[in-house]
Short mmCIF file of N, CA and C in Angstrom, two decimals:
data_model
loop_
_atom_site.label_atom_id
_atom_site.label_comp_id
_atom_site.label_asym_id
_atom_site.label_seq_id
_atom_site.Cartn_x
_atom_site.Cartn_y
_atom_site.Cartn_z
N MET A 1 80.26 85.32 79.07
CA MET A 1 80.54 86.74 79.22
C MET A 1 80.83 87.03 80.70
N PRO A 2 81.95 87.66 81.00
CA PRO A 2 82.28 87.95 82.40
C PRO A 2 81.33 88.98 83.00
N ARG A 3 81.17 88.88 84.30
CA ARG A 3 80.28 89.79 85.01
C ARG A 3 80.81 91.21 84.98
N GLU A 4 82.11 91.34 85.11
CA GLU A 4 82.74 92.65 85.10
C GLU A 4 83.73 92.71 83.94
N ILE A 5 83.80 93.85 83.31
CA ILE A 5 84.76 94.05 82.23
C ILE A 5 85.76 95.10 82.69
N GLY A 6 87.04 94.82 82.44
CA GLY A 6 88.07 95.77 82.86
C GLY A 6 88.74 95.32 84.14
N GLU A 7 89.34 96.29 84.83
CA GLU A 7 90.13 95.99 86.01
C GLU A 7 89.64 96.81 87.20
N LYS A 8 89.43 96.15 88.33
CA LYS A 8 89.01 96.83 89.55
C LYS A 8 90.00 96.48 90.66
N VAL A 9 90.75 97.46 91.14
CA VAL A 9 91.76 97.23 92.17
C VAL A 9 91.07 97.13 93.53
N VAL A 10 91.41 96.07 94.27
CA VAL A 10 90.84 95.85 95.60
C VAL A 10 91.76 96.41 96.67
N SER A 11 93.04 96.07 96.57
CA SER A 11 94.00 96.47 97.60
C SER A 11 95.39 96.61 96.98
N THR A 12 96.14 97.61 97.46
CA THR A 12 97.52 97.78 97.00
C THR A 12 98.46 97.78 98.19
N ASN A 13 99.70 97.40 97.93
CA ASN A 13 100.73 97.36 98.97
C ASN A 13 101.74 98.46 98.65
N ARG A 14 101.42 99.69 99.08
CA ARG A 14 102.28 100.83 98.76
C ARG A 14 103.61 100.75 99.50
N LYS A 15 103.59 100.13 100.66
CA LYS A 15 104.82 100.04 101.45
C LYS A 15 105.86 99.15 100.76
N ALA A 16 105.41 98.19 99.96
CA ALA A 16 106.34 97.29 99.27
C ALA A 16 107.23 98.06 98.31
N ARG A 17 106.69 99.05 97.62
CA ARG A 17 107.49 99.84 96.69
C ARG A 17 108.50 100.71 97.43
N HIS A 18 108.22 101.01 98.68
CA HIS A 18 109.14 101.80 99.49
C HIS A 18 110.23 100.92 100.10
N ASP A 19 109.87 99.73 100.53
CA ASP A 19 110.81 98.85 101.24
C ASP A 19 111.64 97.96 100.32
N TYR A 20 111.18 97.75 99.08
CA TYR A 20 111.85 96.82 98.18
C TYR A 20 112.16 97.46 96.85
N LEU A 21 113.20 96.95 96.21
CA LEU A 21 113.54 97.32 94.85
C LEU A 21 112.91 96.26 93.94
N ILE A 22 111.92 96.66 93.16
CA ILE A 22 111.14 95.72 92.35
C ILE A 22 111.94 95.35 91.09
N GLU A 23 112.17 94.05 90.89
CA GLU A 23 112.90 93.56 89.71
C GLU A 23 111.93 93.18 88.58
N GLU A 24 111.02 92.25 88.86
CA GLU A 24 110.06 91.77 87.86
C GLU A 24 108.70 91.61 88.52
N THR A 25 107.64 91.77 87.74
CA THR A 25 106.29 91.56 88.26
C THR A 25 105.60 90.47 87.45
N TYR A 26 104.72 89.74 88.12
CA TYR A 26 103.95 88.66 87.50
C TYR A 26 102.50 88.79 87.92
N GLU A 27 101.60 88.41 87.02
CA GLU A 27 100.18 88.35 87.34
C GLU A 27 99.83 86.89 87.61
N ALA A 28 99.21 86.64 88.77
CA ALA A 28 98.85 85.27 89.13
C ALA A 28 97.39 85.22 89.54
N GLY A 29 96.74 84.12 89.20
CA GLY A 29 95.40 83.88 89.69
C GLY A 29 95.48 83.33 91.10
N MET A 30 94.37 83.36 91.82
CA MET A 30 94.34 82.84 93.19
C MET A 30 93.23 81.82 93.33
N VAL A 31 93.51 80.78 94.12
CA VAL A 31 92.49 79.79 94.44
C VAL A 31 91.80 80.28 95.70
N LEU A 32 90.52 80.65 95.58
CA LEU A 32 89.77 81.25 96.68
C LEU A 32 88.47 80.50 96.93
N THR A 33 87.94 80.67 98.13
CA THR A 33 86.61 80.14 98.45
C THR A 33 85.57 81.21 98.11
N GLY A 34 84.31 80.83 98.14
CA GLY A 34 83.23 81.76 97.79
C GLY A 34 83.16 82.99 98.67
N THR A 35 83.31 82.81 99.99
CA THR A 35 83.22 83.96 100.88
C THR A 35 84.42 84.89 100.73
N GLU A 36 85.56 84.33 100.33
CA GLU A 36 86.73 85.18 100.09
C GLU A 36 86.50 86.09 98.89
N VAL A 37 85.90 85.55 97.84
CA VAL A 37 85.61 86.34 96.64
C VAL A 37 84.62 87.45 96.98
N LYS A 38 83.58 87.12 97.74
CA LYS A 38 82.58 88.12 98.11
C LYS A 38 83.19 89.22 98.97
N SER A 39 84.08 88.84 99.87
CA SER A 39 84.75 89.81 100.72
C SER A 39 85.68 90.70 99.89
N LEU A 40 86.37 90.12 98.91
CA LEU A 40 87.23 90.92 98.03
C LEU A 40 86.41 91.90 97.19
N ARG A 41 85.26 91.45 96.71
CA ARG A 41 84.41 92.35 95.92
C ARG A 41 83.96 93.53 96.76
N ALA A 42 83.85 93.34 98.08
CA ALA A 42 83.48 94.42 98.99
C ALA A 42 84.70 95.29 99.33
N GLY A 43 85.88 94.90 98.86
CA GLY A 43 87.08 95.69 99.07
C GLY A 43 87.74 95.49 100.42
N ARG A 44 87.57 94.32 101.01
CA ARG A 44 88.08 94.06 102.35
C ARG A 44 89.30 93.14 102.31
N ALA A 45 90.46 93.73 102.03
CA ALA A 45 91.71 92.95 102.00
C ALA A 45 92.88 93.85 102.39
N SER A 46 93.90 93.23 102.96
CA SER A 46 95.11 93.96 103.35
C SER A 46 96.34 93.12 102.97
N LEU A 47 97.27 93.77 102.27
CA LEU A 47 98.49 93.09 101.82
C LEU A 47 99.70 93.43 102.68
N VAL A 48 99.50 94.12 103.79
CA VAL A 48 100.61 94.69 104.56
C VAL A 48 101.68 93.66 104.93
N ASP A 49 101.33 92.55 105.55
CA ASP A 49 102.31 91.57 105.99
C ASP A 49 102.48 90.41 105.01
N GLY A 50 101.82 90.48 103.87
CA GLY A 50 101.79 89.36 102.95
C GLY A 50 103.12 89.08 102.26
N TYR A 51 103.31 87.83 101.92
CA TYR A 51 104.48 87.40 101.16
C TYR A 51 104.10 86.15 100.37
N ALA A 52 104.88 85.86 99.34
CA ALA A 52 104.65 84.66 98.54
C ALA A 52 105.91 83.80 98.57
N PHE A 53 105.75 82.52 98.31
CA PHE A 53 106.90 81.62 98.28
C PHE A 53 106.60 80.45 97.36
N ILE A 54 107.68 79.76 96.96
CA ILE A 54 107.56 78.58 96.11
C ILE A 54 107.87 77.36 96.98
N GLU A 55 106.96 76.38 96.95
CA GLU A 55 107.13 75.16 97.74
C GLU A 55 106.67 73.97 96.90
N ASP A 56 107.55 73.00 96.69
CA ASP A 56 107.24 71.79 95.91
C ASP A 56 106.71 72.12 94.51
N GLY A 57 107.28 73.11 93.86
CA GLY A 57 106.87 73.45 92.51
C GLY A 57 105.55 74.18 92.41
N GLU A 58 105.04 74.68 93.53
CA GLU A 58 103.79 75.43 93.54
C GLU A 58 104.02 76.78 94.21
N ALA A 59 103.31 77.79 93.75
CA ALA A 59 103.42 79.13 94.33
C ALA A 59 102.31 79.33 95.36
N TRP A 60 102.66 79.92 96.50
CA TRP A 60 101.72 80.14 97.59
C TRP A 60 101.78 81.59 98.05
N LEU A 61 100.65 82.10 98.49
CA LEU A 61 100.54 83.44 99.05
C LEU A 61 100.13 83.27 100.51
N ASP A 62 100.89 83.90 101.41
CA ASP A 62 100.63 83.70 102.84
C ASP A 62 100.54 85.04 103.55
N ALA A 63 99.85 85.06 104.68
CA ALA A 63 99.71 86.21 105.58
C ALA A 63 98.99 87.39 104.95
N VAL A 64 98.24 87.17 103.89
CA VAL A 64 97.40 88.22 103.34
C VAL A 64 96.06 88.15 104.06
N HIS A 65 95.61 89.28 104.56
CA HIS A 65 94.39 89.32 105.36
C HIS A 65 93.19 89.65 104.48
N ILE A 66 92.30 88.68 104.30
CA ILE A 66 91.02 88.91 103.63
C ILE A 66 89.96 88.74 104.71
N GLN A 67 89.33 89.85 105.04
CA GLN A 67 88.39 89.85 106.16
C GLN A 67 87.24 88.88 105.92
N GLU A 68 86.71 88.33 107.01
CA GLU A 68 85.57 87.41 106.89
C GLU A 68 84.38 88.13 106.28
N TYR A 69 83.60 87.39 105.50
CA TYR A 69 82.41 87.95 104.86
C TYR A 69 81.32 88.12 105.91
N MET A 70 80.76 89.33 105.97
CA MET A 70 79.79 89.65 107.03
C MET A 70 78.57 88.74 107.00
N ALA A 71 78.06 88.44 105.82
CA ALA A 71 76.85 87.62 105.72
C ALA A 71 77.16 86.12 105.70
N GLY A 72 78.45 85.77 105.82
CA GLY A 72 78.83 84.36 105.82
C GLY A 72 78.49 83.70 107.14
N THR A 73 78.23 82.42 107.10
CA THR A 73 77.88 81.69 108.33
C THR A 73 79.01 80.71 108.62
N TRP A 74 78.70 79.47 108.83
CA TRP A 74 79.70 78.45 109.12
C TRP A 74 80.61 78.21 107.92
N THR A 75 80.22 78.70 106.74
CA THR A 75 81.04 78.52 105.54
C THR A 75 82.16 79.56 105.42
N ASN A 76 82.24 80.47 106.39
CA ASN A 76 83.25 81.53 106.31
C ASN A 76 84.66 80.97 106.32
N HIS A 77 85.59 81.75 105.82
CA HIS A 77 86.99 81.34 105.68
C HIS A 77 87.82 81.96 106.81
N PRO A 78 88.96 81.36 107.13
CA PRO A 78 89.89 82.02 108.08
C PRO A 78 90.53 83.23 107.38
N PRO A 79 90.64 84.38 108.07
CA PRO A 79 91.14 85.59 107.43
C PRO A 79 92.57 85.48 106.89
N ARG A 80 93.46 84.85 107.64
CA ARG A 80 94.85 84.70 107.18
C ARG A 80 95.13 83.22 106.96
N ARG A 81 95.13 82.82 105.71
CA ARG A 81 95.45 81.43 105.40
C ARG A 81 96.34 81.38 104.18
N LYS A 82 96.96 80.25 103.98
CA LYS A 82 97.83 80.04 102.82
C LYS A 82 96.93 79.84 101.60
N ARG A 83 97.17 80.64 100.55
CA ARG A 83 96.37 80.54 99.33
C ARG A 83 97.27 80.18 98.15
N LYS A 84 96.80 79.26 97.33
CA LYS A 84 97.58 78.82 96.17
C LYS A 84 97.49 79.86 95.07
N LEU A 85 98.64 80.10 94.42
CA LEU A 85 98.70 81.00 93.28
C LEU A 85 98.78 80.20 91.99
N LEU A 86 98.13 80.68 90.96
CA LEU A 86 98.11 80.00 89.68
C LEU A 86 99.04 80.71 88.71
N LEU A 87 100.15 80.05 88.42
CA LEU A 87 101.16 80.57 87.49
C LEU A 87 101.55 79.46 86.52
N HIS A 88 102.12 79.83 85.39
CA HIS A 88 102.65 78.84 84.46
C HIS A 88 103.89 78.20 85.07
N LYS A 89 104.13 76.94 84.72
CA LYS A 89 105.27 76.19 85.26
C LYS A 89 106.59 76.91 85.01
N GLN A 90 106.77 77.45 83.80
CA GLN A 90 108.01 78.15 83.46
C GLN A 90 108.21 79.39 84.33
N GLU A 91 107.10 80.09 84.63
CA GLU A 91 107.19 81.26 85.51
C GLU A 91 107.60 80.85 86.91
N ILE A 92 107.04 79.75 87.39
CA ILE A 92 107.38 79.26 88.73
C ILE A 92 108.86 78.89 88.79
N ILE A 93 109.36 78.21 87.77
CA ILE A 93 110.78 77.82 87.74
C ILE A 93 111.68 79.05 87.71
N LYS A 94 111.32 80.04 86.89
CA LYS A 94 112.10 81.27 86.79
C LYS A 94 112.12 82.01 88.13
N ILE A 95 110.97 82.12 88.77
CA ILE A 95 110.87 82.80 90.07
C ILE A 95 111.67 82.03 91.12
N SER A 96 111.56 80.71 91.09
CA SER A 96 112.26 79.87 92.05
C SER A 96 113.78 80.07 91.96
N HIS A 97 114.30 80.09 90.74
CA HIS A 97 115.74 80.30 90.56
C HIS A 97 116.16 81.68 91.07
N LYS A 98 115.33 82.67 90.81
CA LYS A 98 115.66 84.04 91.21
C LYS A 98 115.66 84.17 92.74
N THR A 99 114.69 83.56 93.41
CA THR A 99 114.62 83.69 94.88
C THR A 99 115.71 82.87 95.57
N LYS A 100 116.15 81.78 94.93
CA LYS A 100 117.22 80.97 95.52
C LYS A 100 118.58 81.64 95.39
N GLU A 101 118.70 82.62 94.47
CA GLU A 101 119.94 83.36 94.28
C GLU A 101 120.40 84.01 95.57
N GLY A 102 119.47 84.46 96.35
CA GLY A 102 119.82 85.10 97.61
C GLY A 102 119.50 86.58 97.58
N GLY A 103 118.87 87.05 98.63
CA GLY A 103 118.53 88.46 98.73
C GLY A 103 117.22 88.82 98.06
N TYR A 104 116.63 87.89 97.31
CA TYR A 104 115.37 88.17 96.62
C TYR A 104 114.21 87.52 97.35
N THR A 105 113.06 88.16 97.26
CA THR A 105 111.85 87.63 97.87
C THR A 105 110.66 87.91 96.96
N LEU A 106 109.54 87.27 97.24
CA LEU A 106 108.31 87.49 96.48
C LEU A 106 107.36 88.32 97.32
N VAL A 107 106.93 89.45 96.77
CA VAL A 107 106.08 90.38 97.51
C VAL A 107 104.81 90.63 96.70
N PRO A 108 103.62 90.56 97.33
CA PRO A 108 102.40 90.92 96.62
C PRO A 108 102.28 92.45 96.53
N LEU A 109 101.98 92.96 95.34
CA LEU A 109 101.86 94.40 95.14
C LEU A 109 100.41 94.88 95.17
N ARG A 110 99.52 94.08 94.56
CA ARG A 110 98.11 94.47 94.58
C ARG A 110 97.22 93.27 94.28
N ILE A 111 96.00 93.35 94.77
CA ILE A 111 94.96 92.37 94.46
C ILE A 111 93.91 93.12 93.65
N TYR A 112 93.47 92.51 92.57
CA TYR A 112 92.49 93.17 91.71
C TYR A 112 91.66 92.13 90.97
N PHE A 113 90.55 92.60 90.38
CA PHE A 113 89.72 91.77 89.54
C PHE A 113 89.98 92.15 88.10
N SER A 114 90.31 91.17 87.27
CA SER A 114 90.52 91.39 85.85
C SER A 114 89.46 90.58 85.11
N ASN A 115 88.53 91.28 84.49
CA ASN A 115 87.40 90.65 83.80
C ASN A 115 86.68 89.65 84.70
N GLY A 116 86.48 90.02 85.95
CA GLY A 116 85.70 89.20 86.88
C GLY A 116 86.49 88.14 87.62
N LYS A 117 87.77 87.97 87.32
CA LYS A 117 88.59 86.96 87.98
C LYS A 117 89.56 87.63 88.94
N ALA A 118 89.69 87.07 90.15
CA ALA A 118 90.59 87.65 91.15
C ALA A 118 92.04 87.34 90.78
N LYS A 119 92.86 88.37 90.76
CA LYS A 119 94.28 88.24 90.42
C LYS A 119 95.11 88.94 91.49
N VAL A 120 96.37 88.52 91.58
CA VAL A 120 97.32 89.19 92.46
C VAL A 120 98.57 89.48 91.63
N GLU A 121 99.11 90.67 91.80
CA GLU A 121 100.35 91.03 91.13
C GLU A 121 101.47 90.82 92.14
N ILE A 122 102.38 89.88 91.83
CA ILE A 122 103.50 89.62 92.72
C ILE A 122 104.78 90.09 92.05
N ALA A 123 105.75 90.44 92.87
CA ALA A 123 107.01 90.96 92.35
C ALA A 123 108.18 90.23 92.96
N VAL A 124 109.19 89.98 92.13
CA VAL A 124 110.47 89.50 92.62
C VAL A 124 111.21 90.77 93.04
N ALA A 125 111.53 90.87 94.33
CA ALA A 125 112.08 92.12 94.85
C ALA A 125 113.27 91.87 95.75
N LYS A 126 114.08 92.90 95.89
CA LYS A 126 115.25 92.85 96.76
C LYS A 126 115.07 93.94 97.81
N GLY A 127 115.31 93.61 99.07
CA GLY A 127 115.13 94.57 100.16
C GLY A 127 116.07 95.76 100.03
N LYS A 128 115.53 96.95 100.27
CA LYS A 128 116.35 98.16 100.23
C LYS A 128 117.01 98.39 101.58
N LYS A 129 118.18 98.95 101.55
CA LYS A 129 118.84 99.37 102.78
C LYS A 129 118.25 100.72 103.19
N GLU A 130 118.50 101.12 104.42
CA GLU A 130 117.94 102.38 104.94
C GLU A 130 118.39 103.57 104.11
N TYR A 131 119.67 103.60 103.71
CA TYR A 131 120.15 104.74 102.93
C TYR A 131 119.54 104.77 101.53
N ASP A 132 119.20 103.60 100.97
CA ASP A 132 118.52 103.56 99.67
C ASP A 132 117.14 104.19 99.77
N LYS A 133 116.44 103.91 100.87
CA LYS A 133 115.11 104.48 101.08
C LYS A 133 115.20 106.00 101.17
N ARG A 134 116.19 106.49 101.93
CA ARG A 134 116.35 107.94 102.07
C ARG A 134 116.69 108.58 100.73
N GLN A 135 117.54 107.91 99.95
CA GLN A 135 117.91 108.45 98.64
C GLN A 135 116.70 108.50 97.71
N THR A 136 115.87 107.50 97.72
CA THR A 136 114.67 107.49 96.90
C THR A 136 113.74 108.62 97.29
N LEU A 137 113.55 108.81 98.59
CA LEU A 137 112.71 109.90 99.06
C LEU A 137 113.28 111.26 98.64
N ARG A 138 114.58 111.40 98.75
CA ARG A 138 115.25 112.65 98.37
C ARG A 138 115.07 112.94 96.88
N GLU A 139 115.24 111.91 96.04
CA GLU A 139 115.06 112.09 94.60
C GLU A 139 113.64 112.49 94.27
N ARG A 140 112.67 111.87 94.93
CA ARG A 140 111.26 112.19 94.70
C ARG A 140 110.97 113.63 95.11
N GLN A 141 111.52 114.04 96.25
CA GLN A 141 111.32 115.40 96.74
C GLN A 141 111.98 116.43 95.80
N ASP A 142 113.19 116.14 95.33
CA ASP A 142 113.87 117.04 94.40
C ASP A 142 113.09 117.18 93.09
N LYS A 143 112.55 116.07 92.60
CA LYS A 143 111.77 116.11 91.36
C LYS A 143 110.51 116.94 91.56
N ARG A 144 109.85 116.78 92.69
CA ARG A 144 108.65 117.54 93.00
C ARG A 144 108.96 119.04 93.05
N GLU A 145 110.08 119.40 93.69
CA GLU A 145 110.47 120.81 93.78
C GLU A 145 110.80 121.39 92.41
N SER A 146 111.49 120.63 91.57
CA SER A 146 111.83 121.13 90.23
C SER A 146 110.56 121.29 89.39
N ASP A 147 109.64 120.36 89.49
CA ASP A 147 108.37 120.47 88.76
C ASP A 147 107.60 121.70 89.22
N ARG A 148 107.61 121.93 90.52
CA ARG A 148 106.91 123.08 91.09
C ARG A 148 107.53 124.38 90.58
N ALA A 149 108.87 124.42 90.53
CA ALA A 149 109.57 125.62 90.04
C ALA A 149 109.27 125.85 88.56
N MET A 150 109.27 124.78 87.77
CA MET A 150 108.98 124.89 86.34
C MET A 150 107.54 125.38 86.13
N SER A 151 106.63 124.87 86.93
CA SER A 151 105.23 125.26 86.83
C SER A 151 105.07 126.74 87.19
N ALA A 152 105.74 127.18 88.27
CA ALA A 152 105.64 128.58 88.68
C ALA A 152 106.23 129.49 87.61
N ARG A 153 107.32 129.07 87.01
CA ARG A 153 107.97 129.88 85.97
C ARG A 153 107.07 129.97 84.74
N LYS A 154 106.40 128.87 84.43
CA LYS A 154 105.50 128.85 83.27
C LYS A 154 104.34 129.81 83.49
N HIS A 155 103.79 129.82 84.73
CA HIS A 155 102.67 130.70 85.04
C HIS A 155 103.08 132.16 85.05
N LEU A 156 104.33 132.46 85.45
CA LEU A 156 104.81 133.84 85.44
C LEU A 156 105.02 134.34 84.02
N GLY A 157 105.36 133.45 83.11
CA GLY A 157 105.62 133.82 81.73
C GLY A 157 104.36 134.17 80.96
N ASP A 158 103.19 133.75 81.43
CA ASP A 158 101.92 134.02 80.72
C ASP A 158 101.54 135.45 80.72
#
């Protein structure tokens, strides 16, 4: 029986959704040390500069900052190290082909615990141009204004 039931989000990469156009997402397990798991349970992780890549048929997560565990001693882990991702072989091949196409990269979106196991959600993404970012912001702002107008009209009708 797992210690935790359900899903507990540790860290999200909100900037990734702004900077990249997300094509596909995958759930991957992570190979972690004991102090890394304890630090994640305390909610001490940052995905800001993180990225994933495929090397020799294996998926790796790099530059993700998991802070050292406060109560850890000489067994502590380095905060930024290369961590192996656990994916099915077919998923790795599919991701590899997509990233070799050109213009695509692997970006971590969030780290979370699913039924007590640490998982990372990675996405095959394409970088947005500056005008794409502005257009997305504009669309979001227009939608917010229209919703606000509809809400105000609804309240006036009561």
